[in-house]
Amino acid sequence: KQEVTQIPAALSVPEGENLVLNCSFTDSAIYNLQWFRQDPGKGLTSLLLIQSSQREQTSGRLNASLDKSSGRSTLYIAASQPGDSATYLCAVVKTSYDKVIFGPGTSLSVIP
Amino acid sequence: GAGVSQTPSNKVTEKGKYVELRCDPISGHTALYWYRQSLGQGPEFLIYFQGTGAADDSGLPNDRFFAVRPEGSVSTLKIQRTERGDSAVYLCASSLGGGERGPPREQFFGPGTRLTVL
């Protein structure tokens, strides 16, 4: 059974700092991996999607890497801003169909 | 274009009551998913529709939970005899689909329905 974990559970950093969020999954047979952002009381916003054949994806100040063989992904946020404060969820999609397995999330707080 | 919408945004009910939660997917999306998110946790898969049929309902916690999608568009999640442990945010997502014969497509999520069972 696929399990997704995220470390740390919560993180508080001063504005401007670069930071890394970690995600691990137990079954390397994934089709893709996504990072989502969730603001309090809101739905999920997709940030980056990495296909299993890819090593990384970049969008603005965000960079996500994938090491499928070791079951790990990292989300790198450069020059963090208070507006980045949210919960970040890592999720994997199983091979063969679309069911998404989510991690528990990392709650990020960027202090002005 | 409109995204995934869910109604109501909030639902408060009493233990033992019946509730229905509605999801309007993005037009043209054949695949629809329901997830449940408890406080402090990531969403957990409940059920997946490809068209009108439930392709995978393995995430439904028990027989009090049921979902339908009669015309392959709008879906309703139905919970009978609600319990306090059913309190959570219920998220719906849709995608262009792919199923077992094609690659998974990106899912787009609605804002969720926050269900509180008193």
Short mmCIF file of C-alpha atoms in Angstrom, two decimals:
data_model
loop_
_atom_site.label_atom_id
_atom_site.label_comp_id
_atom_site.label_asym_id
_atom_site.label_seq_id
_atom_site.Cartn_x
_atom_site.Cartn_y
_atom_site.Cartn_z
CA LYS A 1 0.00 0.00 0.00
CA GLN A 2 1.36 3.38 -1.00
CA GLU A 3 2.11 5.74 1.88
CA VAL A 4 3.23 9.32 1.56
CA THR A 5 4.96 11.19 4.37
CA GLN A 6 6.12 14.79 4.63
CA ILE A 7 8.77 16.40 6.77
CA PRO A 8 8.62 18.74 8.56
CA ALA A 9 5.00 18.86 9.69
CA ALA A 10 5.34 22.58 10.33
CA LEU A 11 7.92 25.20 9.49
CA SER A 12 8.30 28.86 10.41
CA VAL A 13 10.91 31.00 8.63
CA PRO A 14 11.72 34.70 8.30
CA GLU A 15 10.90 36.41 5.03
CA GLY A 16 13.53 36.07 2.34
CA GLU A 17 14.85 32.70 3.42
CA ASN A 18 15.20 29.79 0.99
CA LEU A 19 13.56 26.61 2.22
CA VAL A 20 13.09 22.93 1.37
CA LEU A 21 10.06 20.76 2.00
CA ASN A 22 10.48 16.99 1.88
CA CYS A 23 8.19 14.23 0.68
CA SER A 24 8.71 10.47 0.78
CA PHE A 25 6.64 7.66 -0.73
CA THR A 26 6.93 3.94 -0.15
CA ASP A 27 6.02 2.54 -3.59
CA SER A 28 8.15 3.78 -6.45
CA ALA A 29 5.59 2.60 -9.04
CA ILE A 30 4.09 6.03 -9.54
CA TYR A 31 2.93 7.77 -12.67
CA ASN A 32 3.52 11.30 -11.49
CA LEU A 33 3.96 13.40 -8.37
CA GLN A 34 2.31 16.72 -7.63
CA TRP A 35 2.84 19.48 -5.12
CA PHE A 36 -0.26 21.37 -4.02
CA ARG A 37 -0.83 24.46 -1.96
CA GLN A 38 -3.80 24.75 0.38
CA ASP A 39 -4.82 27.99 2.06
CA PRO A 40 -7.00 27.82 5.20
CA GLY A 41 -10.59 27.03 4.31
CA LYS A 42 -9.77 26.75 0.63
CA GLY A 43 -9.38 24.00 -1.93
CA LEU A 44 -6.16 22.74 -3.42
CA THR A 45 -4.07 24.62 -5.95
CA SER A 46 -1.69 22.59 -8.06
CA LEU A 47 1.84 24.06 -8.01
CA LEU A 48 3.97 21.60 -9.91
CA LEU A 49 3.46 18.21 -11.54
CA ILE A 50 6.44 15.96 -12.25
CA GLN A 51 6.02 12.97 -14.53
CA SER A 52 7.80 9.81 -13.38
CA SER A 53 10.27 10.12 -16.27
CA GLN A 54 11.26 13.65 -15.21
CA ARG A 55 13.72 14.73 -12.55
CA GLU A 56 12.43 18.21 -11.78
CA GLN A 57 10.01 20.98 -12.62
CA THR A 58 10.31 24.71 -12.06
CA SER A 59 7.75 27.48 -11.79
CA GLY A 60 8.90 30.90 -10.74
CA ARG A 61 10.46 30.68 -7.28
CA LEU A 62 9.44 27.04 -6.93
CA ASN A 63 11.49 24.03 -7.93
CA ALA A 64 10.42 20.45 -7.34
CA SER A 65 12.68 17.44 -7.77
CA LEU A 66 11.83 13.76 -8.01
CA ASP A 67 14.00 10.74 -7.26
CA LYS A 68 11.64 7.91 -8.02
CA SER A 69 14.05 5.11 -7.16
CA SER A 70 14.57 6.37 -3.64
CA GLY A 71 10.95 7.45 -3.21
CA ARG A 72 11.70 11.09 -2.53
CA SER A 73 10.71 14.52 -3.72
CA THR A 74 11.66 17.96 -2.52
CA LEU A 75 9.99 21.31 -3.02
CA TYR A 76 12.40 24.23 -2.96
CA ILE A 77 11.03 27.73 -2.37
CA ALA A 78 13.41 30.57 -3.05
CA ALA A 79 13.27 33.96 -1.36
CA SER A 80 10.19 33.12 0.67
CA GLN A 81 7.45 35.73 1.11
CA PRO A 82 4.64 36.08 3.67
CA GLY A 83 2.19 35.23 0.88
CA ASP A 84 3.79 31.79 0.67
CA SER A 85 2.30 30.93 4.05
CA ALA A 86 0.02 27.93 3.52
CA THR A 87 -0.03 24.16 3.78
CA TYR A 88 1.93 22.33 1.11
CA LEU A 89 0.78 18.86 0.14
CA CYS A 90 2.69 16.25 -1.78
CA ALA A 91 0.68 13.68 -3.72
CA VAL A 92 1.46 10.73 -5.96
CA VAL A 93 -0.65 9.24 -8.72
CA LYS A 94 -0.58 5.48 -9.06
CA THR A 95 0.29 3.78 -12.28
CA SER A 96 -2.66 2.69 -14.42
CA TYR A 97 -5.22 5.13 -13.12
CA ASP A 98 -5.71 8.42 -11.50
CA LYS A 99 -6.24 7.86 -7.75
CA VAL A 100 -4.18 10.41 -5.86
CA ILE A 101 -2.48 9.52 -2.58
CA PHE A 102 -1.72 12.57 -0.46
CA GLY A 103 0.80 13.21 2.25
CA PRO A 104 -0.27 14.92 5.49
CA GLY A 105 1.17 18.28 4.44
CA THR A 106 3.71 20.78 5.74
CA SER A 107 2.30 23.92 7.31
CA LEU A 108 4.52 26.84 6.32
CA SER A 109 4.55 30.22 8.01
CA VAL A 110 6.73 33.00 6.57
CA ILE A 111 7.25 35.79 9.09
CA PRO A 112 7.50 39.36 7.72
CA GLY B 1 -13.93 29.14 -17.59
CA ALA B 2 -15.59 27.91 -14.43
CA GLY B 3 -13.71 25.56 -12.19
CA VAL B 4 -15.05 22.78 -10.01
CA SER B 5 -17.81 24.00 -7.75
CA GLN B 6 -19.21 22.42 -4.63
CA THR B 7 -22.33 23.14 -2.65
CA PRO B 8 -22.96 23.85 0.09
CA SER B 9 -19.69 25.38 1.24
CA ASN B 10 -20.63 24.59 4.83
CA LYS B 11 -23.08 22.10 6.25
CA VAL B 12 -23.93 21.65 9.92
CA THR B 13 -26.11 18.72 10.82
CA GLU B 14 -27.07 16.65 13.81
CA LYS B 15 -25.92 13.13 14.50
CA GLY B 16 -28.14 10.60 12.75
CA LYS B 17 -29.30 12.91 9.97
CA TYR B 18 -28.92 12.39 6.22
CA VAL B 19 -26.84 14.80 4.11
CA GLU B 20 -26.13 15.31 0.44
CA LEU B 21 -23.07 17.11 -0.91
CA ARG B 22 -22.99 18.25 -4.51
CA CYS B 23 -20.12 18.59 -6.98
CA ASP B 24 -20.22 20.32 -10.36
CA PRO B 25 -17.12 19.32 -12.32
CA ILE B 26 -15.44 21.27 -15.08
CA SER B 27 -17.45 20.94 -18.28
CA GLY B 28 -16.18 18.08 -20.42
CA HIS B 29 -14.30 16.33 -17.64
CA THR B 30 -15.23 12.66 -17.66
CA ALA B 31 -13.45 11.70 -14.47
CA LEU B 32 -14.67 12.81 -11.04
CA TYR B 33 -13.25 12.09 -7.62
CA TRP B 34 -14.35 12.56 -4.03
CA TYR B 35 -11.86 12.96 -1.20
CA ARG B 36 -12.27 13.54 2.53
CA GLN B 37 -9.88 15.71 4.52
CA SER B 38 -9.84 15.59 8.30
CA LEU B 39 -8.25 18.35 10.32
CA GLY B 40 -4.47 18.36 10.05
CA GLN B 41 -4.35 15.58 7.49
CA GLY B 42 -4.07 15.26 3.75
CA PRO B 43 -7.12 14.36 1.67
CA GLU B 44 -8.05 10.69 1.51
CA PHE B 45 -9.57 9.12 -1.58
CA LEU B 46 -13.20 8.04 -1.34
CA ILE B 47 -14.54 7.22 -4.81
CA TYR B 48 -13.74 7.71 -8.50
CA PHE B 49 -16.20 7.98 -11.38
CA GLN B 50 -15.35 7.51 -15.03
CA GLY B 51 -18.47 8.78 -16.77
CA THR B 52 -21.56 7.60 -14.93
CA GLY B 53 -20.03 4.54 -13.31
CA ALA B 54 -18.07 4.26 -10.10
CA ALA B 55 -14.78 2.77 -11.27
CA ASP B 56 -13.34 2.56 -7.77
CA ASP B 57 -15.27 3.01 -4.52
CA SER B 58 -12.67 1.33 -2.32
CA GLY B 59 -12.19 4.47 -0.24
CA LEU B 60 -15.75 4.72 1.02
CA PRO B 61 -15.45 4.03 4.76
CA ASN B 62 -18.70 2.08 5.18
CA ASP B 63 -22.13 1.52 3.70
CA ARG B 64 -23.47 4.79 5.10
CA PHE B 65 -21.60 6.53 2.31
CA PHE B 66 -22.85 6.45 -1.26
CA ALA B 67 -22.22 8.56 -4.35
CA VAL B 68 -23.94 8.90 -7.69
CA ARG B 69 -23.29 10.56 -11.01
CA PRO B 70 -26.36 9.69 -13.06
CA GLU B 71 -25.68 11.77 -16.15
CA GLY B 72 -21.92 11.73 -16.10
CA SER B 73 -21.61 15.32 -14.96
CA VAL B 74 -22.84 16.46 -11.53
CA SER B 75 -22.16 14.10 -8.65
CA THR B 76 -23.79 13.82 -5.24
CA LEU B 77 -22.14 12.29 -2.20
CA LYS B 78 -24.75 10.96 0.21
CA ILE B 79 -24.15 10.18 3.86
CA GLN B 80 -26.78 8.37 5.90
CA ARG B 81 -27.10 8.34 9.69
CA THR B 82 -24.25 10.82 10.08
CA GLU B 83 -21.81 10.40 12.94
CA ARG B 84 -19.54 12.94 14.62
CA GLY B 85 -16.56 11.20 13.05
CA ASP B 86 -17.89 12.12 9.61
CA SER B 87 -17.02 15.76 10.28
CA ALA B 88 -14.43 16.79 7.71
CA VAL B 89 -13.95 18.76 4.52
CA TYR B 90 -15.21 16.84 1.52
CA LEU B 91 -13.31 17.70 -1.66
CA CYS B 92 -14.32 16.99 -5.21
CA ALA B 93 -11.97 16.95 -8.19
CA SER B 94 -12.39 16.40 -11.90
CA SER B 95 -10.09 15.64 -14.80
CA LEU B 96 -10.21 14.85 -18.48
CA GLY B 97 -9.85 11.24 -17.44
CA GLY B 98 -7.74 8.49 -18.81
CA GLY B 99 -8.64 5.61 -16.61
CA GLU B 100 -6.90 2.32 -17.07
CA ARG B 101 -6.41 2.80 -20.79
CA GLY B 102 -4.72 6.12 -20.75
CA PRO B 103 -2.35 8.25 -18.76
CA PRO B 104 -3.73 9.95 -15.66
CA ARG B 105 -4.65 13.56 -16.21
CA GLU B 106 -4.21 16.45 -13.85
CA GLN B 107 -7.03 16.81 -11.35
CA PHE B 108 -8.61 20.14 -10.57
CA PHE B 109 -10.08 20.54 -7.12
CA GLY B 110 -13.14 22.36 -5.86
CA PRO B 111 -13.16 24.49 -2.70
CA GLY B 112 -14.73 21.70 -0.64
CA THR B 113 -17.73 21.33 1.63
CA ARG B 114 -17.03 21.59 5.34
CA LEU B 115 -19.34 19.12 7.10
CA THR B 116 -19.86 19.42 10.84
CA VAL B 117 -21.87 16.77 12.64
CA LEU B 118 -22.98 17.87 16.09
#
